[in-house]
Amino acid sequence: MRSEDLTARARIRDAALAEFGARGVSGTTIRGVAQRAGVSPGLVQHHFGTKDGLRAACDAHVLEYIRAETRSGLDEGNIGEPAFIAEVYASSPPVMRYLARALADGSPGAAAVFDELVDLTERYLVDSPGLSDARTRAIVYTSMRLGALVLHGHVSRQLGVDLLGPEGASRVGLATLDVVAPELLPDGLAARVRDALARYEQGEGR
Amino acid sequence: MRSEDLTARARIRDAALAEFGARGVSGTTIRGVAQRAGVSPGLVQHHFGTKDGLRAACDAHVLEYIRAETRSGLDEGNIGEPAFIAEVYASSPPVMRYLARALADGSPGAAAVFDELVDLTERYLVDSPGLSDARTRAIVYTSMRLGALVLHGHVSRQLGVDLLGPEGASRVGLATLDVVAPELLPDGLAARVRDALARYEQGEGR
DNA sequence: GTCTATATAATGATAGAC
DNA sequence: GTCTATCATTATATAGAC
């Protein structure tokens, strides 16, 4: 996945991902993207038309990436695990940075990610007397889990390590287990996840 | 607090607050702020010098606002209550919208708010064997509580009501109680807060 | 596919009249 | 304090050469 191996189009898209993630939509310039990708501004527009087209391409790419990660999480039956999201954090920092910014800025792709995560979360919640309905809890729980991502800059500053790296992600994943109500987690999940995180920290993770 | 009662300077600051909150830093233009405030672009720069000066003024105003709200929360001993933050949400939507954007964009004032909330939260957490240290849990807990604010657009869309209004704020405050680990809440807090929220919904809230 | 102009528009900031 | 020019910069987007 080194940049030399990619086509110019893919390099431009990755550069745009990084720029959008770092500076936001309106703070990003086509010139900046071109410079980061090592091409001319004209080439950027040749491939993506307009700045908004470039943005849409990034959105689509991130949405597909998250869907793939989510699917693999579902296959393993661990979508509800706080550690799962931590693993996703560390899997591709540029994508996560873009997603964080897009969630705050508002974009169709980010909205889709949010909505789909709410749906997935709701499946793992059961209605219970005296509690808010499962849907509302799923919405709030999703926003809370994503909170650490959107605020990764503040979390990383306070933690002293990058949340989007293996160490930060696992520490936050672990702490999340202590902060979330146990009813939200399937039976025995906490112990299982603590094991997985320990193994992950030993370098057996992706 | 109607805009006609305010000095032009205060009106410009409020307009900037709204623009920054809605469009982000780089998406906001001095012309846009001037138009919203009903003054000329020149007057904006007469009062605040540069766009960055305007931004700093908003930052300072919001930081002071949050500190005052936090202090009043401390006086009542309820800073740890999820319902408290819900009350703050509904207290001034424009300020909260600015804060949400600034937390995601990154600004000195927003960073100060985050750091101070972590400090306040840590006071209410006790170290416990088998759990992450109190500081780490405070960081994660703070980022999760603020997650709903930063993602208020998504939360509101899913909820069907504005999170920054009384109904949305109380619904989310209530659901937060069901999502957060009970150890994080002082004894009897949940019941107390549910009462307070019920009263709040009846219109006895601010 | 990739580049170099270039047209056109918008923005931050300044200067000076009232 | 408030406004109307105006400047210099920078941005998107287009056209066309290679």
Short mmCIF file of C-alpha atoms (C1' of nucleotides) in Angstrom, two decimals:
data_model
loop_
_atom_site.label_atom_id
_atom_site.label_comp_id
_atom_site.label_asym_id
_atom_site.label_seq_id
_atom_site.Cartn_x
_atom_site.Cartn_y
_atom_site.Cartn_z
CA MET A 1 0.00 0.00 0.00
CA ARG A 2 2.97 2.30 -0.42
CA SER A 3 2.13 5.37 -2.37
CA GLU A 4 4.51 4.46 -5.19
CA ASP A 5 2.42 1.38 -5.89
CA LEU A 6 -0.79 3.31 -6.37
CA THR A 7 -2.18 4.88 -9.49
CA ALA A 8 -2.19 8.65 -9.57
CA ARG A 9 -5.92 8.62 -9.08
CA ALA A 10 -5.64 6.55 -5.91
CA ARG A 11 -2.75 8.68 -4.67
CA ILE A 12 -4.83 11.79 -5.15
CA ARG A 13 -7.73 10.24 -3.29
CA ASP A 14 -5.51 9.26 -0.37
CA ALA A 15 -4.03 12.73 -0.29
CA ALA A 16 -7.51 14.21 -0.27
CA LEU A 17 -8.51 11.87 2.55
CA ALA A 18 -5.64 13.19 4.62
CA GLU A 19 -6.28 16.83 3.77
CA PHE A 20 -10.01 16.64 4.40
CA GLY A 21 -9.32 14.84 7.67
CA ALA A 22 -6.77 17.38 8.80
CA ARG A 23 -8.35 20.63 7.60
CA GLY A 24 -12.00 19.86 7.08
CA VAL A 25 -13.97 20.36 3.90
CA SER A 26 -13.72 24.07 3.37
CA GLY A 27 -10.22 24.24 4.78
CA THR A 28 -8.97 21.89 2.10
CA THR A 29 -7.79 23.24 -1.25
CA ILE A 30 -7.31 21.41 -4.49
CA ARG A 31 -3.83 22.88 -4.56
CA GLY A 32 -3.06 21.38 -1.19
CA VAL A 33 -4.30 17.98 -2.26
CA ALA A 34 -2.30 18.15 -5.48
CA GLN A 35 0.86 19.11 -3.64
CA ARG A 36 0.47 16.30 -1.12
CA ALA A 37 -0.14 13.81 -3.93
CA GLY A 38 2.76 15.15 -5.93
CA VAL A 39 0.72 16.08 -8.98
CA SER A 40 -0.57 19.24 -10.58
CA PRO A 41 -3.86 20.84 -9.55
CA GLY A 42 -5.13 20.29 -13.05
CA LEU A 43 -4.77 16.54 -12.75
CA VAL A 44 -6.88 16.50 -9.63
CA GLN A 45 -9.72 18.10 -11.51
CA HIS A 46 -9.17 15.89 -14.52
CA HIS A 47 -9.86 12.84 -12.34
CA PHE A 48 -12.50 14.14 -9.97
CA GLY A 49 -14.05 17.11 -11.73
CA THR A 50 -14.73 19.39 -8.83
CA LYS A 51 -13.73 19.67 -5.21
CA ASP A 52 -17.10 18.29 -4.28
CA GLY A 53 -16.54 15.34 -6.57
CA LEU A 54 -13.30 14.66 -4.78
CA ARG A 55 -15.12 14.86 -1.50
CA ALA A 56 -17.77 12.43 -2.69
CA ALA A 57 -15.10 9.97 -3.80
CA CYS A 58 -13.52 10.09 -0.35
CA ASP A 59 -16.90 9.66 1.25
CA ALA A 60 -17.66 6.60 -0.86
CA HIS A 61 -14.28 5.06 -0.18
CA VAL A 62 -14.57 5.51 3.58
CA LEU A 63 -18.13 4.24 3.64
CA GLU A 64 -17.08 1.09 1.79
CA TYR A 65 -14.10 0.63 4.07
CA ILE A 66 -16.21 0.91 7.21
CA ARG A 67 -18.83 -1.43 5.82
CA ALA A 68 -16.17 -4.04 5.12
CA GLU A 69 -14.74 -3.68 8.61
CA THR A 70 -18.19 -3.85 10.11
CA ARG A 71 -19.04 -6.95 8.14
CA SER A 72 -15.93 -8.72 9.33
CA GLY A 73 -16.86 -7.67 12.84
CA LEU A 74 -20.30 -9.15 12.35
CA ASP A 75 -18.89 -12.39 11.07
CA GLU A 76 -16.96 -12.72 14.27
CA GLY A 77 -20.03 -11.68 16.20
CA ASN A 78 -18.21 -8.94 18.01
CA ILE A 79 -19.72 -5.76 16.63
CA GLY A 80 -20.93 -4.90 20.11
CA GLU A 81 -17.48 -5.15 21.59
CA PRO A 82 -15.80 -1.91 22.53
CA ALA A 83 -12.53 -3.57 21.57
CA PHE A 84 -13.79 -4.07 18.04
CA ILE A 85 -14.10 -0.38 17.41
CA ALA A 86 -10.69 0.13 18.97
CA GLU A 87 -9.26 -2.31 16.47
CA VAL A 88 -10.93 -0.47 13.65
CA TYR A 89 -9.44 2.77 14.95
CA ALA A 90 -5.93 1.50 14.60
CA SER A 91 -6.55 -0.25 11.28
CA SER A 92 -6.31 2.85 9.13
CA PRO A 93 -5.66 6.18 10.85
CA PRO A 94 -6.17 8.29 7.70
CA VAL A 95 -9.60 6.78 7.08
CA MET A 96 -10.52 7.25 10.74
CA ARG A 97 -9.34 10.84 10.76
CA TYR A 98 -11.46 11.54 7.71
CA LEU A 99 -14.44 9.81 9.26
CA ALA A 100 -14.05 11.77 12.48
CA ARG A 101 -14.02 15.05 10.62
CA ALA A 102 -16.86 14.04 8.33
CA LEU A 103 -19.02 12.97 11.28
CA ALA A 104 -18.59 16.41 12.82
CA ASP A 105 -18.82 18.35 9.57
CA GLY A 106 -21.71 16.35 8.25
CA SER A 107 -21.53 14.35 5.02
CA PRO A 108 -23.78 11.76 3.40
CA GLY A 109 -21.24 9.00 3.92
CA ALA A 110 -20.66 9.84 7.56
CA ALA A 111 -24.40 9.98 8.18
CA ALA A 112 -24.73 6.55 6.60
CA VAL A 113 -21.99 5.18 8.84
CA PHE A 114 -23.69 6.58 11.91
CA ASP A 115 -27.09 5.26 10.95
CA GLU A 116 -25.79 1.80 10.12
CA LEU A 117 -23.89 1.59 13.39
CA VAL A 118 -27.06 2.50 15.25
CA ASP A 119 -28.92 -0.28 13.47
CA LEU A 120 -26.20 -2.81 14.25
CA THR A 121 -26.04 -1.72 17.86
CA GLU A 122 -29.77 -1.95 18.31
CA ARG A 123 -29.67 -5.65 17.43
CA TYR A 124 -27.57 -6.33 20.48
CA LEU A 125 -29.78 -4.45 22.88
CA VAL A 126 -32.89 -5.87 24.47
CA ASP A 127 -35.79 -3.86 25.77
CA SER A 128 -35.92 -3.86 29.52
CA PRO A 129 -38.49 -2.40 31.93
CA GLY A 130 -37.37 0.82 33.56
CA LEU A 131 -34.86 1.64 30.82
CA SER A 132 -35.11 3.80 27.76
CA ASP A 133 -36.23 1.93 24.69
CA ALA A 134 -33.57 -0.03 22.85
CA ARG A 135 -33.51 2.33 19.88
CA THR A 136 -32.80 5.40 21.97
CA ARG A 137 -30.11 3.59 23.91
CA ALA A 138 -28.58 2.42 20.63
CA ILE A 139 -28.46 6.00 19.38
CA VAL A 140 -26.87 7.33 22.55
CA TYR A 141 -24.50 4.40 22.85
CA THR A 142 -23.37 4.84 19.26
CA SER A 143 -22.76 8.53 19.72
CA MET A 144 -20.78 7.81 22.87
CA ARG A 145 -18.63 5.14 21.25
CA LEU A 146 -17.91 7.45 18.33
CA GLY A 147 -17.23 10.30 20.71
CA ALA A 148 -13.73 9.08 21.44
CA LEU A 149 -13.05 8.92 17.71
CA VAL A 150 -14.37 12.37 16.87
CA LEU A 151 -12.48 13.80 19.82
CA HIS A 152 -9.37 11.71 19.17
CA GLY A 153 -7.18 14.78 19.26
CA HIS A 154 -8.25 15.65 22.80
CA VAL A 155 -8.21 12.04 23.94
CA SER A 156 -4.73 11.54 22.54
CA ARG A 157 -3.46 14.74 24.12
CA GLN A 158 -4.78 13.73 27.53
CA LEU A 159 -3.67 10.13 27.17
CA GLY A 160 -0.20 10.99 25.96
CA VAL A 161 -0.48 8.47 23.11
CA ASP A 162 -2.24 8.52 19.78
CA LEU A 163 -5.72 7.06 20.02
CA LEU A 164 -5.40 5.97 16.39
CA GLY A 165 -2.40 3.79 17.17
CA PRO A 166 -2.36 0.29 18.65
CA GLU A 167 -1.52 1.37 22.20
CA GLY A 168 -4.00 4.21 22.42
CA ALA A 169 -6.75 2.18 20.79
CA SER A 170 -6.35 -0.74 23.17
CA ARG A 171 -6.15 1.47 26.24
CA VAL A 172 -9.33 3.26 25.26
CA GLY A 173 -11.01 0.00 24.32
CA LEU A 174 -10.18 -1.36 27.73
CA ALA A 175 -11.38 1.72 29.58
CA THR A 176 -14.57 1.69 27.55
CA LEU A 177 -15.41 -1.65 29.13
CA ASP A 178 -15.22 0.00 32.54
CA VAL A 179 -17.37 2.95 31.54
CA VAL A 180 -20.19 1.19 29.72
CA ALA A 181 -23.06 -0.44 31.55
CA PRO A 182 -22.54 -4.22 31.68
CA GLU A 183 -26.07 -4.86 30.41
CA LEU A 184 -24.97 -3.50 27.04
CA LEU A 185 -22.35 -6.21 26.70
CA PRO A 186 -23.15 -9.85 25.96
CA ASP A 187 -22.41 -12.30 28.75
CA GLY A 188 -18.75 -12.90 29.39
CA LEU A 189 -17.75 -10.33 26.83
CA ALA A 190 -15.71 -8.19 29.15
CA ALA A 191 -13.41 -11.05 30.15
CA ARG A 192 -13.12 -12.22 26.56
CA VAL A 193 -12.27 -8.76 25.35
CA ARG A 194 -9.68 -8.19 28.05
CA ASP A 195 -7.99 -11.35 26.85
CA ALA A 196 -8.14 -10.26 23.25
CA LEU A 197 -6.70 -6.87 24.10
CA ALA A 198 -3.88 -8.44 26.04
CA ARG A 199 -3.04 -10.60 23.05
CA TYR A 200 -3.40 -7.61 20.77
CA GLU A 201 -0.90 -5.65 22.81
CA GLN A 202 1.55 -8.51 22.49
CA GLY A 203 1.53 -7.93 18.76
CA GLU A 204 -0.81 -10.68 17.66
CA GLY A 205 -3.29 -8.11 16.42
CA ARG A 206 -3.41 -7.09 12.81
CA MET B 1 -31.14 38.92 25.30
CA ARG B 2 -32.90 39.92 22.11
CA SER B 3 -30.51 41.07 19.48
CA GLU B 4 -31.93 44.60 19.44
CA ASP B 5 -30.82 45.00 23.04
CA LEU B 6 -27.21 44.15 22.33
CA THR B 7 -24.40 46.42 21.29
CA ALA B 8 -23.18 45.97 17.76
CA ARG B 9 -20.07 44.30 19.09
CA ALA B 10 -22.08 41.71 20.99
CA ARG B 11 -24.36 41.18 18.04
CA ILE B 12 -21.36 40.53 15.81
CA ARG B 13 -19.95 38.07 18.33
CA ASP B 14 -23.23 36.18 18.50
CA ALA B 15 -23.46 36.11 14.73
CA ALA B 16 -19.91 34.78 14.55
CA LEU B 17 -20.75 32.15 17.12
CA ALA B 18 -23.59 30.94 14.94
CA GLU B 19 -21.57 31.04 11.73
CA PHE B 20 -18.56 29.28 13.20
CA GLY B 21 -20.85 26.70 14.70
CA ALA B 22 -22.70 26.10 11.46
CA ARG B 23 -19.88 26.29 8.93
CA GLY B 24 -16.70 25.72 10.90
CA VAL B 25 -13.70 28.01 11.05
CA SER B 26 -12.58 28.06 7.46
CA GLY B 27 -16.11 27.85 6.13
CA THR B 28 -17.02 31.09 7.84
CA THR B 29 -16.49 34.40 6.10
CA ILE B 30 -16.33 37.86 7.59
CA ARG B 31 -18.92 38.89 5.05
CA GLY B 32 -21.24 36.14 6.22
CA VAL B 33 -20.87 37.17 9.84
CA ALA B 34 -21.49 40.81 8.95
CA GLN B 35 -24.61 39.96 6.99
CA ARG B 36 -26.01 37.83 9.82
CA ALA B 37 -25.30 40.60 12.33
CA GLY B 38 -26.77 43.23 10.03
CA VAL B 39 -23.62 45.34 9.83
CA SER B 40 -20.92 46.02 7.28
CA PRO B 41 -17.87 43.78 6.90
CA GLY B 42 -15.70 46.75 7.80
CA LEU B 43 -17.30 47.06 11.21
CA VAL B 44 -16.53 43.46 12.02
CA GLN B 45 -12.87 44.13 11.47
CA HIS B 46 -13.03 47.40 13.29
CA HIS B 47 -14.12 45.56 16.44
CA PHE B 48 -12.19 42.32 16.17
CA GLY B 49 -9.28 43.11 13.88
CA THR B 50 -8.94 39.85 12.04
CA LYS B 51 -10.98 36.74 11.47
CA ASP B 52 -8.76 34.97 13.95
CA GLY B 53 -9.41 37.69 16.49
CA LEU B 54 -13.11 37.13 16.04
CA ARG B 55 -12.59 33.44 16.53
CA ALA B 56 -10.60 34.04 19.71
CA ALA B 57 -13.36 36.26 21.07
CA CYS B 58 -15.91 33.50 20.47
CA ASP B 59 -13.61 30.98 22.08
CA ALA B 60 -13.17 33.13 25.18
CA HIS B 61 -16.89 33.76 25.45
CA VAL B 62 -17.77 30.10 25.21
CA LEU B 63 -15.05 29.07 27.63
CA GLU B 64 -16.33 31.56 30.18
CA TYR B 65 -19.90 30.40 29.62
CA ILE B 66 -19.01 26.76 30.15
CA ARG B 67 -16.97 27.55 33.22
CA ALA B 68 -19.90 29.39 34.75
CA GLU B 69 -22.25 26.51 33.97
CA THR B 70 -19.76 24.03 35.35
CA ARG B 71 -19.33 26.03 38.54
CA SER B 72 -23.06 26.12 39.13
CA GLY B 73 -23.09 22.39 38.54
CA LEU B 74 -20.37 21.96 41.12
CA ASP B 75 -22.22 24.07 43.63
CA GLU B 76 -25.13 21.71 43.34
CA GLY B 77 -22.76 18.77 43.45
CA ASN B 78 -24.09 17.29 40.26
CA ILE B 79 -21.24 17.66 37.80
CA GLY B 80 -21.09 13.89 37.48
CA GLU B 81 -24.72 13.63 36.52
CA PRO B 82 -25.50 12.86 32.91
CA ALA B 83 -28.58 14.98 33.34
CA PHE B 84 -26.45 17.97 34.18
CA ILE B 85 -24.79 17.98 30.81
CA ALA B 86 -28.17 17.55 29.20
CA GLU B 87 -29.35 20.66 30.98
CA VAL B 88 -26.32 22.55 29.73
CA TYR B 89 -27.07 21.37 26.21
CA ALA B 90 -30.45 22.98 26.20
CA SER B 91 -29.32 26.12 28.01
CA SER B 92 -27.82 27.83 24.98
CA PRO B 93 -27.93 26.00 21.66
CA PRO B 94 -25.74 28.51 19.80
CA VAL B 95 -22.98 28.21 22.37
CA MET B 96 -23.25 24.43 22.32
CA ARG B 97 -23.17 24.30 18.55
CA TYR B 98 -20.02 26.40 18.54
CA LEU B 99 -18.45 24.24 21.23
CA ALA B 100 -19.30 21.06 19.31
CA ARG B 101 -17.64 22.39 16.18
CA ALA B 102 -14.67 23.78 18.08
CA LEU B 103 -14.11 20.47 19.88
CA ALA B 104 -13.93 18.70 16.54
CA ASP B 105 -12.01 21.42 14.71
CA GLY B 106 -9.65 22.02 17.56
CA SER B 107 -9.33 25.37 19.32
CA PRO B 108 -7.60 26.51 22.51
CA GLY B 109 -10.90 27.20 24.23
CA ALA B 110 -12.39 23.85 23.31
CA ALA B 111 -9.25 22.06 24.46
CA ALA B 112 -9.50 23.90 27.78
CA VAL B 113 -13.12 22.85 28.16
CA PHE B 114 -12.23 19.24 27.48
CA ASP B 115 -9.30 19.23 29.88
CA GLU B 116 -11.27 20.88 32.66
CA LEU B 117 -14.13 18.43 32.26
CA VAL B 118 -11.68 15.55 32.53
CA ASP B 119 -10.31 17.02 35.75
CA LEU B 120 -13.78 17.46 37.19
CA THR B 121 -14.81 13.98 36.18
CA GLU B 122 -11.74 12.39 37.67
CA ARG B 123 -12.68 13.74 41.10
CA TYR B 124 -15.80 11.64 41.08
CA LEU B 125 -14.08 8.43 40.09
CA VAL B 126 -12.31 6.14 42.52
CA ASP B 127 -9.56 3.74 41.64
CA SER B 128 -10.72 0.18 41.74
CA PRO B 129 -8.80 -3.08 41.26
CA GLY B 130 -9.33 -4.70 37.88
CA LEU B 131 -10.36 -1.45 36.23
CA SER B 132 -8.42 1.10 34.23
CA ASP B 133 -6.96 3.87 36.33
CA ALA B 134 -9.31 6.70 37.23
CA ARG B 135 -7.58 9.20 34.96
CA THR B 136 -7.96 7.06 31.86
CA ARG B 137 -11.57 6.32 32.67
CA ALA B 138 -12.19 10.04 33.19
CA ILE B 139 -10.73 10.80 29.77
CA VAL B 140 -12.80 8.14 28.04
CA TYR B 141 -15.93 8.98 29.98
CA THR B 142 -15.56 12.66 29.13
CA SER B 143 -15.10 11.94 25.45
CA MET B 144 -18.16 9.71 25.50
CA ARG B 145 -20.36 12.24 27.25
CA LEU B 146 -19.26 14.91 24.80
CA GLY B 147 -19.79 12.52 21.91
CA ALA B 148 -23.51 13.11 21.87
CA LEU B 149 -22.87 16.86 21.73
CA VAL B 150 -20.32 16.76 18.95
CA LEU B 151 -22.55 14.40 16.99
CA HIS B 152 -25.73 16.27 17.87
CA GLY B 153 -26.73 16.48 14.25
CA HIS B 154 -26.74 12.72 13.86
CA VAL B 155 -28.30 12.12 17.25
CA SER B 156 -31.06 14.61 16.50
CA ARG B 157 -31.72 13.10 13.09
CA GLN B 158 -32.03 9.61 14.55
CA LEU B 159 -34.02 10.77 17.55
CA GLY B 160 -36.41 12.89 15.54
CA VAL B 161 -36.00 15.80 17.95
CA ASP B 162 -33.28 18.38 18.45
CA LEU B 163 -30.74 17.24 21.02
CA LEU B 164 -30.14 20.89 21.87
CA GLY B 165 -33.74 21.40 22.90
CA PRO B 166 -35.40 20.47 26.20
CA GLU B 167 -37.01 17.26 24.95
CA GLY B 168 -33.99 15.90 23.14
CA ALA B 169 -31.65 16.82 25.97
CA SER B 170 -33.74 15.09 28.61
CA ARG B 171 -34.27 11.98 26.50
CA VAL B 172 -30.55 11.66 25.91
CA GLY B 173 -29.78 12.44 29.53
CA LEU B 174 -32.11 9.67 30.58
CA ALA B 175 -30.71 7.15 28.11
CA THR B 176 -27.18 8.06 29.20
CA LEU B 177 -28.04 6.74 32.65
CA ASP B 178 -28.86 3.39 31.09
CA VAL B 179 -25.68 3.26 29.03
CA VAL B 180 -23.12 4.32 31.62
CA ALA B 181 -21.68 1.89 34.15
CA PRO B 182 -23.41 2.42 37.53
CA GLU B 183 -20.05 2.59 39.32
CA LEU B 184 -19.43 5.91 37.62
CA LEU B 185 -22.47 7.41 39.26
CA PRO B 186 -22.63 8.31 42.96
CA ASP B 187 -25.03 6.24 45.04
CA GLY B 188 -28.68 6.89 44.37
CA LEU B 189 -27.87 9.28 41.57
CA ALA B 190 -29.80 7.46 38.88
CA ALA B 191 -33.07 7.62 40.80
CA ARG B 192 -32.47 11.23 41.76
CA VAL B 193 -31.71 12.20 38.19
CA ARG B 194 -34.75 10.42 36.81
CA ASP B 195 -36.83 12.49 39.20
CA ALA B 196 -35.10 15.69 38.18
CA LEU B 197 -35.62 14.90 34.51
CA ALA B 198 -39.28 14.18 35.09
CA ARG B 199 -39.66 17.56 36.78
CA TYR B 200 -37.63 19.18 34.03
CA GLU B 201 -39.95 17.79 31.40
CA GLN B 202 -42.89 19.24 33.27
CA GLY B 203 -41.43 22.68 32.67
CA GLU B 204 -39.81 23.35 36.01
CA GLY B 205 -36.41 23.34 34.35
CA ARG B 206 -34.73 26.55 33.39
"C1'" DG C 1 -2.88 11.03 -18.55
"C1'" DT C 2 -0.47 14.91 -17.22
"C1'" DC C 3 0.87 19.46 -17.42
"C1'" DT C 4 0.84 24.83 -17.93
"C1'" DA C 5 -1.63 28.80 -18.52
"C1'" DT C 6 -5.64 31.65 -17.66
"C1'" DA C 7 -10.42 33.32 -16.66
"C1'" DT C 8 -13.37 34.34 -12.96
"C1'" DA C 9 -14.88 34.79 -8.46
"C1'" DA C 10 -14.47 35.14 -3.55
"C1'" DT C 11 -11.96 36.41 0.62
"C1'" DG C 12 -9.19 38.85 4.26
"C1'" DA C 13 -7.59 43.12 5.19
"C1'" DT C 14 -6.70 48.29 4.59
"C1'" DA C 15 -7.73 53.22 3.96
"C1'" DG C 16 -10.38 56.84 4.39
"C1'" DA C 17 -15.10 59.40 4.30
"C1'" DC C 18 -18.91 60.50 7.31
"C1'" DG D 1 -18.72 53.89 15.52
"C1'" DT D 2 -20.06 52.85 11.13
"C1'" DC D 3 -19.80 52.72 6.36
"C1'" DT D 4 -18.07 52.43 1.32
"C1'" DA D 5 -14.49 51.67 -1.68
"C1'" DT D 6 -10.37 49.20 -2.94
"C1'" DC D 7 -6.20 46.05 -2.95
"C1'" DA D 8 -3.81 41.96 -2.88
"C1'" DT D 9 -4.27 37.18 -2.37
"C1'" DT D 10 -6.04 32.93 -3.14
"C1'" DA D 11 -9.43 29.76 -4.76
"C1'" DT D 12 -12.08 26.95 -8.26
"C1'" DA D 13 -12.52 25.74 -12.67
"C1'" DT D 14 -11.56 25.77 -17.76
"C1'" DA D 15 -8.88 25.38 -22.09
"C1'" DG D 16 -5.58 23.64 -24.50
"C1'" DA D 17 -0.56 21.97 -25.27
"C1'" DC D 18 2.23 17.84 -24.84
#
